Structures are given as C-alpha cells and as structure tokens.
PDB file of C-alpha atoms in Angstrom:
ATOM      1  CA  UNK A 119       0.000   0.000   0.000  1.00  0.00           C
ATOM      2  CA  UNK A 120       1.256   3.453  -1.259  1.00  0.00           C
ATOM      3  CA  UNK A 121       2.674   5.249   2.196  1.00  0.00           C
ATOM      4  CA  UNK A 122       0.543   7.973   1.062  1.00  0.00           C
ATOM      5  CA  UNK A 123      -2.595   6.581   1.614  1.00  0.00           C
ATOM      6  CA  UNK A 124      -1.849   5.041   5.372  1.00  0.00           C
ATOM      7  CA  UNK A 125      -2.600   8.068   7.067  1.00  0.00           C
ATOM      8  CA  UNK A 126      -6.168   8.793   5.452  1.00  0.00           C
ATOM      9  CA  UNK A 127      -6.845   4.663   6.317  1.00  0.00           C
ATOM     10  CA  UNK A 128      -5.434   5.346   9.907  1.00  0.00           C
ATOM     11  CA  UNK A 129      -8.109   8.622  10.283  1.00  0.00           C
ATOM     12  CA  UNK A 130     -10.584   6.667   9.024  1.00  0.00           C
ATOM     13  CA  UNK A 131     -10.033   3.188  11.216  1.00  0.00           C
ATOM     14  CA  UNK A 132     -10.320   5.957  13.795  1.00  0.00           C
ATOM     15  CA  UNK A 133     -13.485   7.273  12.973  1.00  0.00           C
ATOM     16  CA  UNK A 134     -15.108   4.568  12.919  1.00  0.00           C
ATOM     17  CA  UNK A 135     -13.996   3.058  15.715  1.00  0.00           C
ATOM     18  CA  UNK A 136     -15.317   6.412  17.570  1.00  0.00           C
ATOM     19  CA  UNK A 137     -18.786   5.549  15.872  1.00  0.00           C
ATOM     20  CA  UNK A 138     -18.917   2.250  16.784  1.00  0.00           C
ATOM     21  CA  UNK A 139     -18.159   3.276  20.258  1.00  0.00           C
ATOM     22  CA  UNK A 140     -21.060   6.059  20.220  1.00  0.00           C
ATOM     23  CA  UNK A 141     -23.482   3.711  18.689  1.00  0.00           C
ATOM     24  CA  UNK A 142     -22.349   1.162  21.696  1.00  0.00           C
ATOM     25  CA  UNK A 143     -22.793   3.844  24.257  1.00  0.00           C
ATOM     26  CA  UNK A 144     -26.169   4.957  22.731  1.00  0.00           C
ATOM     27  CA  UNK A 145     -27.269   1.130  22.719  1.00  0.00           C
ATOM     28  CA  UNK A 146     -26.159   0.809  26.606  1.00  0.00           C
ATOM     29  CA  UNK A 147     -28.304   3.605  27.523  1.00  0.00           C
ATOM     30  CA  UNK A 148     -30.765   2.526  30.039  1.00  0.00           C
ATOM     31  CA  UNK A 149     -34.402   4.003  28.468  1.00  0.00           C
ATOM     32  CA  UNK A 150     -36.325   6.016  30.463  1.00  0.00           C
ATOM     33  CA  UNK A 151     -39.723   8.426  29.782  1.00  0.00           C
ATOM     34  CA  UNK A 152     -37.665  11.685  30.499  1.00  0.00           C
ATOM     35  CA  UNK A 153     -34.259  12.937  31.943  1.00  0.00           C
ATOM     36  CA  UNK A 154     -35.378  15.691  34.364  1.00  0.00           C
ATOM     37  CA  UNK A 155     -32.546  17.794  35.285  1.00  0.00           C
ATOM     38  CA  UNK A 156     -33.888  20.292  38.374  1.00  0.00           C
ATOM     39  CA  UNK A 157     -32.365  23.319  38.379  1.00  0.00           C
ATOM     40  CA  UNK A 158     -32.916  25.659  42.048  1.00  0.00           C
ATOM     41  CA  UNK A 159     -31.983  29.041  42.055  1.00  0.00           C
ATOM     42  CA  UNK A 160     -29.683  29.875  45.626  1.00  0.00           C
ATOM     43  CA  UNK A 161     -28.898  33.330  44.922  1.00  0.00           C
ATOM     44  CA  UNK A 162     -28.335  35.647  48.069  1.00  0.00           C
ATOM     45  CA  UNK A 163     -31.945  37.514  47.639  1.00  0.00           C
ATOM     46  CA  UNK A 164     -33.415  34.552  49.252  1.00  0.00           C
ATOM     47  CA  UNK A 165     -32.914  33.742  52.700  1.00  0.00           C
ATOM     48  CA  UNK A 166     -31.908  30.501  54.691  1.00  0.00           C
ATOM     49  CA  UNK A 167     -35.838  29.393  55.578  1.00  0.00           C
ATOM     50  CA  UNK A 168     -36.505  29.725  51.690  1.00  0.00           C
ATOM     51  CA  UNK A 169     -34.092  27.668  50.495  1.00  0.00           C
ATOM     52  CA  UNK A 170     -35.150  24.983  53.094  1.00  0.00           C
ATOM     53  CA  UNK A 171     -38.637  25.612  51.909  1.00  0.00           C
ATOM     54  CA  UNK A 172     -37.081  25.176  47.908  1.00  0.00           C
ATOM     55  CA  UNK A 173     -35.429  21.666  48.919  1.00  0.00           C
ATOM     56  CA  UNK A 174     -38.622  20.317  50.999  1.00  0.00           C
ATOM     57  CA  UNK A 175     -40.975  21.299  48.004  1.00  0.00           C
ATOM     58  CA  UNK A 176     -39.202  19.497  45.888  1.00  0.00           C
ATOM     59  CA  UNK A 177     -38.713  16.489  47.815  1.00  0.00           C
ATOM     60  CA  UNK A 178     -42.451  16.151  49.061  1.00  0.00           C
ATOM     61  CA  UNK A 179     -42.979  16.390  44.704  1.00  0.00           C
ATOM     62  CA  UNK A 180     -40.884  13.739  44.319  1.00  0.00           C
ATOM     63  CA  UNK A 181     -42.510  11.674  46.794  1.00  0.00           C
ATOM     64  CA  UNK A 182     -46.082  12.489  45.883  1.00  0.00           C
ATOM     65  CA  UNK A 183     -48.659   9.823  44.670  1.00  0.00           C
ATOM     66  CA  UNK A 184     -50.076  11.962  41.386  1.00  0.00           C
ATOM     67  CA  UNK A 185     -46.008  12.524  40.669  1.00  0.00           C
ATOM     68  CA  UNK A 186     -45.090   8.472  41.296  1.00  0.00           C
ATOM     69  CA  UNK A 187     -48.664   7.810  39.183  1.00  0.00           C
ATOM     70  CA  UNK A 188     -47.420   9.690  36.332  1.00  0.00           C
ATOM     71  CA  UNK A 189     -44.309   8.030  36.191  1.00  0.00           C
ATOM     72  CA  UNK A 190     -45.746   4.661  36.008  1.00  0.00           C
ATOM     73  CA  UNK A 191     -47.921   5.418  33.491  1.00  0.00           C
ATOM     74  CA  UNK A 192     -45.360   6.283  31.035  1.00  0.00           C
ATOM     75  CA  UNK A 193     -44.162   3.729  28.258  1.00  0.00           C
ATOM     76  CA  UNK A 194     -41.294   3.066  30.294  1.00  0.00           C
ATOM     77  CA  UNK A 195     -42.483   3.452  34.489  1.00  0.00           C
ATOM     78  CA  UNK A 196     -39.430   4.939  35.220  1.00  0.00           C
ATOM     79  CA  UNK A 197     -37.538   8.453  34.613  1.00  0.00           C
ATOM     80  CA  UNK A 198     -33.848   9.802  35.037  1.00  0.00           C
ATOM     81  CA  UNK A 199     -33.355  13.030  37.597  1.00  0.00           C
ATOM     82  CA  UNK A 200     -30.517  14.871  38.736  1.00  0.00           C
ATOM     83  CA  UNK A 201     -31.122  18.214  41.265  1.00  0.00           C
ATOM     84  CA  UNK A 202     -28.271  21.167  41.153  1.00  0.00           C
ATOM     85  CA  UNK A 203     -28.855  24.529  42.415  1.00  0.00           C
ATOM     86  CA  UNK A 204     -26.752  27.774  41.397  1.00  0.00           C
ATOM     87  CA  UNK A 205     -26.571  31.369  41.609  1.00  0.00           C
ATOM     88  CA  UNK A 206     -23.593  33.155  39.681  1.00  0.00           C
ATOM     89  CA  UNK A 207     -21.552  31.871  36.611  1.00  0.00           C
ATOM     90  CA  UNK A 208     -19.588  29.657  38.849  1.00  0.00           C
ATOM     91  CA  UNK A 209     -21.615  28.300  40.936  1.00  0.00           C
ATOM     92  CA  UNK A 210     -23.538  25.076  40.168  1.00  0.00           C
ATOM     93  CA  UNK A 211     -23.706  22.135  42.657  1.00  0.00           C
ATOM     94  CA  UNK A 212     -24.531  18.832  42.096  1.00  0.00           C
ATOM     95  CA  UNK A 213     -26.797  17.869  44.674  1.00  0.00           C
ATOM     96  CA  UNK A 214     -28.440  14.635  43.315  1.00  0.00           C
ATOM     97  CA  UNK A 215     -26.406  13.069  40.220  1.00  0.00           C
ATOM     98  CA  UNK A 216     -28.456  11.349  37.714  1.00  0.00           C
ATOM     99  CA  UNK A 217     -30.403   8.819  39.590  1.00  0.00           C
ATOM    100  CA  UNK A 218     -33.523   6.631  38.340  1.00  0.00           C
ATOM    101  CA  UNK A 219     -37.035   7.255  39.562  1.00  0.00           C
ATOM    102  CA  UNK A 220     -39.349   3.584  39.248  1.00  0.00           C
ATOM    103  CA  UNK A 221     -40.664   3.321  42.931  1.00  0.00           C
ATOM    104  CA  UNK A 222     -41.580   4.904  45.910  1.00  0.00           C
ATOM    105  CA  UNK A 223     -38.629   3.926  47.284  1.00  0.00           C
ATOM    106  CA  UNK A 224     -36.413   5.346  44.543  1.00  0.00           C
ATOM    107  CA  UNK A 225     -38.006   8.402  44.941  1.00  0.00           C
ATOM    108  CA  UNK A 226     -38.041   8.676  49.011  1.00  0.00           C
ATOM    109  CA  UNK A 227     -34.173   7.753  48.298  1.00  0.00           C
ATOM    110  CA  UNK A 228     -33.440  11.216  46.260  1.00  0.00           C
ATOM    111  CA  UNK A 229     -35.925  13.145  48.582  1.00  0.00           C
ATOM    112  CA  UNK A 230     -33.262  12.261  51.544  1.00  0.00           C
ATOM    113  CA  UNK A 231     -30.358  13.011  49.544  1.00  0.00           C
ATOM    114  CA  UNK A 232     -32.118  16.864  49.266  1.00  0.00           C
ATOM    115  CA  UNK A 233     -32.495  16.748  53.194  1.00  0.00           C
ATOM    116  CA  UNK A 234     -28.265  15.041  53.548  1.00  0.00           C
ATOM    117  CA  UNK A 235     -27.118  18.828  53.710  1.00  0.00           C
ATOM    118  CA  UNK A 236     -28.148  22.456  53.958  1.00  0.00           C
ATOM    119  CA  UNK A 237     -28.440  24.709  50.658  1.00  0.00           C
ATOM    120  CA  UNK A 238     -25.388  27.689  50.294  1.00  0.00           C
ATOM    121  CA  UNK A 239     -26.360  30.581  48.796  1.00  0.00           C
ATOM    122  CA  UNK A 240     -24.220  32.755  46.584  1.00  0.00           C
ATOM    123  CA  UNK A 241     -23.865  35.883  44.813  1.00  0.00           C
ATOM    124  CA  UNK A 242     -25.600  36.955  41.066  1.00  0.00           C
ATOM    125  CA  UNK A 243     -27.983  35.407  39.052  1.00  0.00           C
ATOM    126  CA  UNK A 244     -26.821  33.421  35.904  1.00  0.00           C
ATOM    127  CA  UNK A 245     -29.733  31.767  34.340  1.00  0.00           C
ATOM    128  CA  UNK A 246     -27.872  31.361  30.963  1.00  0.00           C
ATOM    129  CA  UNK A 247     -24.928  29.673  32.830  1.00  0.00           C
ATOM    130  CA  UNK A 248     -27.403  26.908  34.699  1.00  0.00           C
ATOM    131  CA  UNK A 249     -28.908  26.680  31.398  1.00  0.00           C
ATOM    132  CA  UNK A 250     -25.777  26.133  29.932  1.00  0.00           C
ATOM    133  CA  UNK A 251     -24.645  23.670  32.844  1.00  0.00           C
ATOM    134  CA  UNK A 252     -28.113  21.807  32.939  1.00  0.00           C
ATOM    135  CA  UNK A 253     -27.515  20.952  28.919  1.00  0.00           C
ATOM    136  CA  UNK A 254     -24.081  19.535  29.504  1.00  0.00           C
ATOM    137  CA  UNK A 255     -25.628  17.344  32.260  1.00  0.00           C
ATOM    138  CA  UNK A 256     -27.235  15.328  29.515  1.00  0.00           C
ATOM    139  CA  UNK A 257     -24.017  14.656  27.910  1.00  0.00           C
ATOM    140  CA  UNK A 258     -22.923  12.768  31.203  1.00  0.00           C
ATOM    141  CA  UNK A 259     -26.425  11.140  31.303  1.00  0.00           C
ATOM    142  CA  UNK A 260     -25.871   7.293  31.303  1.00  0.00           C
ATOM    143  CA  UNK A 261     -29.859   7.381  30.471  1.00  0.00           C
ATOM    144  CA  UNK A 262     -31.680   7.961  27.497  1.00  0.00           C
ATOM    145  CA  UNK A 263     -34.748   9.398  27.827  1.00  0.00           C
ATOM    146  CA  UNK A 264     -38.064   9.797  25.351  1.00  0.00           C
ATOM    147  CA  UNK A 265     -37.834  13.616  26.627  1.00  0.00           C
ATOM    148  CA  UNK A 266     -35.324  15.945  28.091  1.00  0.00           C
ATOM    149  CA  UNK A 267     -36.277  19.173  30.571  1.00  0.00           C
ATOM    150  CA  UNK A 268     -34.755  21.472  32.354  1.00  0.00           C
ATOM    151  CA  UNK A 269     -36.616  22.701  35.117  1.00  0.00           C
ATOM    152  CA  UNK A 270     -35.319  25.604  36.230  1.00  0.00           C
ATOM    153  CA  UNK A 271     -36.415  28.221  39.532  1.00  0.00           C
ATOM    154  CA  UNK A 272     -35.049  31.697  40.196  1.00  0.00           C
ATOM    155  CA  UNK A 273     -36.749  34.752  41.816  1.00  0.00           C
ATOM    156  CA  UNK A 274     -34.870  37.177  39.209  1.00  0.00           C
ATOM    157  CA  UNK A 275     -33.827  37.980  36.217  1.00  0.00           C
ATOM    158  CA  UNK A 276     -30.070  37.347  34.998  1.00  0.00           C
ATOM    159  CA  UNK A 277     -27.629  39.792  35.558  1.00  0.00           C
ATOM    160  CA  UNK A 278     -24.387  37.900  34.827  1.00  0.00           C
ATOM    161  CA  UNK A 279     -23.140  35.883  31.762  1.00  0.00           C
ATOM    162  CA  UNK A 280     -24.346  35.398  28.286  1.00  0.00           C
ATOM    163  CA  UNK A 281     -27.697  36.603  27.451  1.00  0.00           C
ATOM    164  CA  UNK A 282     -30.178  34.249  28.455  1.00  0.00           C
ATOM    165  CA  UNK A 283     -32.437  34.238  25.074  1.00  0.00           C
ATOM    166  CA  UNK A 284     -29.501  33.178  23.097  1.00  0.00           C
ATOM    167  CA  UNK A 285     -28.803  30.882  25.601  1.00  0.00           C
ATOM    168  CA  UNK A 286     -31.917  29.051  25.613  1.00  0.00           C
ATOM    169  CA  UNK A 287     -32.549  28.897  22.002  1.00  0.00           C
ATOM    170  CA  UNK A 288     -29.363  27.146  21.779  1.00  0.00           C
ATOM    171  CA  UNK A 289     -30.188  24.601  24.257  1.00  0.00           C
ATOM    172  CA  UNK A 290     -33.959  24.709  22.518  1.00  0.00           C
ATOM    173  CA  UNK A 291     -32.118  24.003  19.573  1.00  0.00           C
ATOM    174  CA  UNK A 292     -30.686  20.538  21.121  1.00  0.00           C
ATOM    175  CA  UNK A 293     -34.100  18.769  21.498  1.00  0.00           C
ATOM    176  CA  UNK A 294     -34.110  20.095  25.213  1.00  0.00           C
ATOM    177  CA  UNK A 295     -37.529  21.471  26.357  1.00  0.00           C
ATOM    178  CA  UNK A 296     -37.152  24.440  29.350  1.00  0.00           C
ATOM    179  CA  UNK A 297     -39.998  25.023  32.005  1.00  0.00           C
ATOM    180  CA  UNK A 298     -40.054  27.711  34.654  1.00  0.00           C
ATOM    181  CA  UNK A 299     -40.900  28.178  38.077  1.00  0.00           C
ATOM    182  CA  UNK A 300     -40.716  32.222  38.469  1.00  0.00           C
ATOM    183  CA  UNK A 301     -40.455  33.015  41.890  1.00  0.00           C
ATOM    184  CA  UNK A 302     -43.022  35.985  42.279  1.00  0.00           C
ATOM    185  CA  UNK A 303     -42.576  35.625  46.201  1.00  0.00           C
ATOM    186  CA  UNK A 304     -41.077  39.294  47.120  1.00  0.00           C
ATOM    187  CA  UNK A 305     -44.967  40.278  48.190  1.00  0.00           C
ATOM    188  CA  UNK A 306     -44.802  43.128  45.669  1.00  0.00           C
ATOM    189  CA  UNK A 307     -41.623  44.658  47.443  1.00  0.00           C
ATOM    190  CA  UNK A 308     -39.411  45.091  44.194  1.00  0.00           C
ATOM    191  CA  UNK A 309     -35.792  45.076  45.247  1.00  0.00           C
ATOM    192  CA  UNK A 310     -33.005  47.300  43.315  1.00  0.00           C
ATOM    193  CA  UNK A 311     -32.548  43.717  40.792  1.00  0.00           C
ATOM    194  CA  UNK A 312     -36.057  42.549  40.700  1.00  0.00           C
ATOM    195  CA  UNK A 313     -38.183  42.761  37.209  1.00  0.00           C
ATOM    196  CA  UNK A 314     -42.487  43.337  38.421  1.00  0.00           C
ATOM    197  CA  UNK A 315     -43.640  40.910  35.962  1.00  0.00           C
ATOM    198  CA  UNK A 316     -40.673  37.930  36.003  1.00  0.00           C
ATOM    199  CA  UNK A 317     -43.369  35.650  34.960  1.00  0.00           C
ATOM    200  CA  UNK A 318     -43.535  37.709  31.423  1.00  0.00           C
ATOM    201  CA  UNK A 319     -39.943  37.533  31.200  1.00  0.00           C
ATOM    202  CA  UNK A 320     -39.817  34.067  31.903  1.00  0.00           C
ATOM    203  CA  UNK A 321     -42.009  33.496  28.873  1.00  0.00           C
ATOM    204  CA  UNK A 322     -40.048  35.826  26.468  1.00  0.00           C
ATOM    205  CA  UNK A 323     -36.743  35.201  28.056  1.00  0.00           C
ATOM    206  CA  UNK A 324     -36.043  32.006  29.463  1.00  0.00           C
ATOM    207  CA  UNK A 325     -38.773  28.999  28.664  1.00  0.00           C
ATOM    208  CA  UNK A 326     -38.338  27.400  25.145  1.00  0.00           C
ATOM    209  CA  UNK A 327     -39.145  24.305  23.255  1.00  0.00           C
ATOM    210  CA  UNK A 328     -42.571  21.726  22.582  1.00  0.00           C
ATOM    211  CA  UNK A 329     -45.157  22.111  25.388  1.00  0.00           C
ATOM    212  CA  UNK A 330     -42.891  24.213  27.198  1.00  0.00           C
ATOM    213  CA  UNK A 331     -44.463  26.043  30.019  1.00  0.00           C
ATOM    214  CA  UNK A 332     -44.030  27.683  33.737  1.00  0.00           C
ATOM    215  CA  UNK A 333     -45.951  28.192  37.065  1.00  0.00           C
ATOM    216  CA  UNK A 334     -45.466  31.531  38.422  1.00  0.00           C
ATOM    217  CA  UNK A 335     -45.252  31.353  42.174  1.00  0.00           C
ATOM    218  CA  UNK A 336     -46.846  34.398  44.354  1.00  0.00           C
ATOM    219  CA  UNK A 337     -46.147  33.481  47.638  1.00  0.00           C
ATOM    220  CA  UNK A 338     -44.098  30.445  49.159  1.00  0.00           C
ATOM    221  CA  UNK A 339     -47.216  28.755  50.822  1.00  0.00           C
ATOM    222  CA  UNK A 340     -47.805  27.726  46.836  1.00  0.00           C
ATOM    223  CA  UNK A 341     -44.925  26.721  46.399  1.00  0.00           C
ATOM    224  CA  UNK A 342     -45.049  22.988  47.507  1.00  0.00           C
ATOM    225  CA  UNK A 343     -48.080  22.542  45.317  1.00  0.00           C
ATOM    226  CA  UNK A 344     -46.557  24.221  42.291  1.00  0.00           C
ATOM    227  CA  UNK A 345     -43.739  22.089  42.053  1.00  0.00           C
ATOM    228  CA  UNK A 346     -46.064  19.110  42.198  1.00  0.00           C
ATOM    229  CA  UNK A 347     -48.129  19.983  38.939  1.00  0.00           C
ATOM    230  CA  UNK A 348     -45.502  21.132  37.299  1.00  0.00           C
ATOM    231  CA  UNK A 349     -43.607  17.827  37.958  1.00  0.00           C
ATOM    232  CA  UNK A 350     -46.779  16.022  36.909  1.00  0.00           C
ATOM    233  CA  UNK A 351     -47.358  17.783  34.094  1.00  0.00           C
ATOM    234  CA  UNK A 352     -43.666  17.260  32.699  1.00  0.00           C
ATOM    235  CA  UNK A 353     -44.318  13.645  32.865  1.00  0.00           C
ATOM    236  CA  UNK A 354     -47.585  13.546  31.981  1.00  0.00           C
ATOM    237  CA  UNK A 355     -46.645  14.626  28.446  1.00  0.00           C
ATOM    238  CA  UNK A 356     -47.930  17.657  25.758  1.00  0.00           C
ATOM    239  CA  UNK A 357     -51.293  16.356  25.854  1.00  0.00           C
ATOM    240  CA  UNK A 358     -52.331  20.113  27.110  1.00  0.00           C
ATOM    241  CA  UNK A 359     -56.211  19.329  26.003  1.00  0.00           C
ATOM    242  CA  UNK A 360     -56.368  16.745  28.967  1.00  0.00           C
ATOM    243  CA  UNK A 361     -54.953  19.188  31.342  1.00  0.00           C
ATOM    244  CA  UNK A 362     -57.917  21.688  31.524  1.00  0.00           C
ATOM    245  CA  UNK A 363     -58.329  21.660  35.798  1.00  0.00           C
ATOM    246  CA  UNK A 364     -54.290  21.712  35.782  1.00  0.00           C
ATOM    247  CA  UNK A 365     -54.269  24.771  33.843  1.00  0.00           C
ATOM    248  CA  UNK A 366     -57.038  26.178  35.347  1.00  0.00           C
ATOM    249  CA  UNK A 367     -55.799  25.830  38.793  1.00  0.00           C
ATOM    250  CA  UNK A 368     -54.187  28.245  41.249  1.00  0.00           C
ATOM    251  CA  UNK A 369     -51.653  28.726  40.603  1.00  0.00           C
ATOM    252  CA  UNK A 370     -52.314  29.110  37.274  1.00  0.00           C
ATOM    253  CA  UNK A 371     -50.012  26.752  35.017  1.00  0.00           C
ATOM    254  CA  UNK A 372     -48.764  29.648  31.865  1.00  0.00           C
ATOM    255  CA  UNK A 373     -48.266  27.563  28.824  1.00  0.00           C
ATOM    256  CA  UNK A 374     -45.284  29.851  26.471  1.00  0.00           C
ATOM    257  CA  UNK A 375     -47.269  32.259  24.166  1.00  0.00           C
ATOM    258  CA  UNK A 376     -45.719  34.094  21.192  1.00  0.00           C
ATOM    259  CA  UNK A 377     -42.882  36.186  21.900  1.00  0.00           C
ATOM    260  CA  UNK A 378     -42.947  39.806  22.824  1.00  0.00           C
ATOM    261  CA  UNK A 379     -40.280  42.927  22.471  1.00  0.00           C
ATOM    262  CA  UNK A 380     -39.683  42.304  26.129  1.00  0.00           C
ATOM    263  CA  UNK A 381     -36.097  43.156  26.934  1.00  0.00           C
ATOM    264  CA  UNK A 382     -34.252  39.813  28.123  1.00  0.00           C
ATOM    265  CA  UNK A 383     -31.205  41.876  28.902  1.00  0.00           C
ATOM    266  CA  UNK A 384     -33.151  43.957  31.907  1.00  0.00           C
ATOM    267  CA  UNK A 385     -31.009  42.237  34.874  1.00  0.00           C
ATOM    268  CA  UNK A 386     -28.316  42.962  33.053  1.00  0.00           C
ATOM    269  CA  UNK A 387     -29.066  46.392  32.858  1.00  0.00           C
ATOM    270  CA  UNK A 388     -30.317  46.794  36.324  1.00  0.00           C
ATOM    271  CA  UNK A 389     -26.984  45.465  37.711  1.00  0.00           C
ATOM    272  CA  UNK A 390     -24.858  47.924  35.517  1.00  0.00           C
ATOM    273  CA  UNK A 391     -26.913  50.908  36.584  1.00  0.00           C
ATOM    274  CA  UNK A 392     -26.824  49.994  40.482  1.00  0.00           C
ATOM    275  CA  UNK A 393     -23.097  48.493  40.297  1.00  0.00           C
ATOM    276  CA  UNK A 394     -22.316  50.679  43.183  1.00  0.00           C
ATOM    277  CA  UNK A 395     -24.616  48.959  45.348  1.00  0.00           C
ATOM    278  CA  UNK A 396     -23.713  45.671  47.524  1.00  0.00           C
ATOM    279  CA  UNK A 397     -22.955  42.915  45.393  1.00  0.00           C
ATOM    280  CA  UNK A 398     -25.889  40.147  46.243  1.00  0.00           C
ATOM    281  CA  UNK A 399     -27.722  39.398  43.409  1.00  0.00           C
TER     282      UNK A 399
END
C-alpha cells in the first residue's frame, strides 16, 4: 500500500472506531420516559428558611402519589433526575447526580439526599450559565430518555453571563424542552434587581421548546403545590387538552405564548446601573 494513503486509512479506522463506540454507548443507555434535570436558584436575595422551603418542596414532589402515578404510566415506568442549584456563573452544585425514579422507594431515596445537607447561597444570578450547565448534564447522562427538561427556579432575572435568550434557544435548539418556576414571592416589594412581571420575562426570556411552560409562584405557601403539577405535568406529556383543571388551577399553570419585544437583557441592565450597590444578586 502506497505510504501515502496510510494516514487517510489510519483517520478513518479511527473514525469509525469512535462511531462504533457512540453507537455502543447509545445502545447501553438505560431508556427512560424523560431525563429531568432540576435546576434551584440559591442566589443571596433569598434567605436561609426559603431555600429549606425550595429543597422540601421538591422532595415532598418527588414523593407524591399523582407525581409516582405519572411516572408509572409512562411507556417506560421509570424516569432519570438529577437536582443542582446555582446562583452566579460559577456556581452550580450537584446535589443529586443522575439517579432513576421507578418506585416509591427510589423516589423517598433522592428526597433524603435533598435533606443530607443544607443549601449555600451565593452571589448573582446566571440563568444562561445553569442553562448552559443543565444541557451539559445530559451529555454525562448514562440514560436515554423519550424527553429531556430542564426545570429551572429563580426569583430574578439574569444579571451575569451570556444573554439568556440566546442561551436558551441554543439549548432549545438541542431537542431540550425548558420550564419555569418564576419566583413571584417578594410580596410586591421590588428590590433594586427585581423585574415586576418575572413571569412575562420568563415566557419571552427564558422557557423554550414543545409544550414548554411555567408556574409563576406568588407566595411560598404555593410553592409545595406548584412544584407538584408542574412535575406532573412534565411527565404527563404535551397532551395540554387533557390538562384543563391543571391549567385552570391556582396557581395558574402559563403555557409559552408568542414572543414579545420584552427586553431579556433587563437584569443585566439593572446590575450595571446599580453596580455601586452591595454585590448580592
């Protein structure tokens, strides 16, 4: 064989040996309905008792009969979730890596992983970076799932990284459906980084992709129950027409709407103009 042509049969042994070994990877994938990844906002505008509040709602979700129901009824009875929280562009922690979800106990297994330690809080608000972190998380995934959310909480809009509408189209653009949970829990005090209407910018800013939708939270005594529909719903599927009381319900469940000139770089904005103030957000 001309010396010439080893190197182009060496690159291509190569490549296919790295597509055998995807197609190997992709064939030891366990199946599940849908990778959840969970994504809990700890920035330092909430305080200690509502981040405990954050990490008991979700694990009283997890453990809830409509929530377990759902996942049974899906083709396959079981689904993939991991749990991080994060505040600025460094900080995302892992609290619960992937893990499956099939049984009661499965699920009472993750909910005392959430109780194991206390939440840390930390400074800013980078939606685009959990985004960004909450998409790489699939990569890791040893599961392969029918459908792929991010689920992501925050009681403001981002004020550090890349812009968060560019970030979410990307991660739109990966098969990836985002849902919200805009925490609307200030009681109408707007701080010097707050936005009135987060759940508008939620819509416009941050949700993205089929069926996607979000549950704007008013006060934290909803909170509990808003995290169980919206987990229900997730699983439950697109099938919006069956979810008439769901929607209807308080609160309400906001399914994405067209987009409007709403301007997704406000936190941005607000933190430039206040950068002289104390550096929480």
């Amino acid at each position: 064989m001309s010396t010439l042509l080893r190197p182009w049969r060496t690159l291509t042994c190569a490549a296919l040996a790295l597509t055998g070994l995807a197609l190997e990877q992709a064939i030891a994938a366990e199946p599940v309905d849908v990778e959840l990844v969970l994504a809990v906002d700890v920035s330092l505008s909430m305080s200690p008792g509502e981040l405990e509040i954050q990490r008991e709602g979700y694990a009283a979700a997890l453990t809830d009969k409509h929530v377990l129901d759902a996942i049974r009824q899906g083709m396959n009875g079981r689904i993939a979730v991991t749990y991080f929280e994060w505040a600025g562009t460094t900080t995302q922690r892992v609290v619960v890596p992937w893990t499956i979800i099939e049984t009661r106990d499965d699920a009472e297994a993750v909910a005392a992983k959430l109780s194991a330690t206390p939440p840390n809080s930390a400074r800013r608000t980078s939606i685009s970076s959990a985004l960004e972190f909450g998409s790489d998380l699939f990569a890791e995934s040893p599961f392969q799932g029918a459908k792929r959310v991010i689920d992501i909480s925050g009681d403001g809009p981002n004020n550090q990284g890349a812009p968060v509408d560019l970030v979410r189209d990307t991660v739109v653009a990966q098969g990836i459906v985002i849902n919200g949970l805009p925490l609307m829990t200030n009681s109408g005090l707007i701080s010097a980084y707050d936005v009135a209407d987060l759940d508008r910018y939620y819509n416009d800013c941050v949700i993205g992709g089929p069926g996607a939708f979000m549950i704007p939270v008013n006060g934290w005594s909803q909170f509990p129950e808003a995290v169980r529909r919206k987990l229900v719903l997730e699983l439950a599927g697109p099938a919006w027409q069956r979810q008439a009381g769901e929607v209807a319900a308080h609160p309400p469940v906001i399914l994405a709407d067209a987009r409007s000139s709403y301007d997704c770089m406000v936190g941005e904005k607000l933190w430039r103009d206040r950068s002289g103030m104390w550096d929480s957000r």
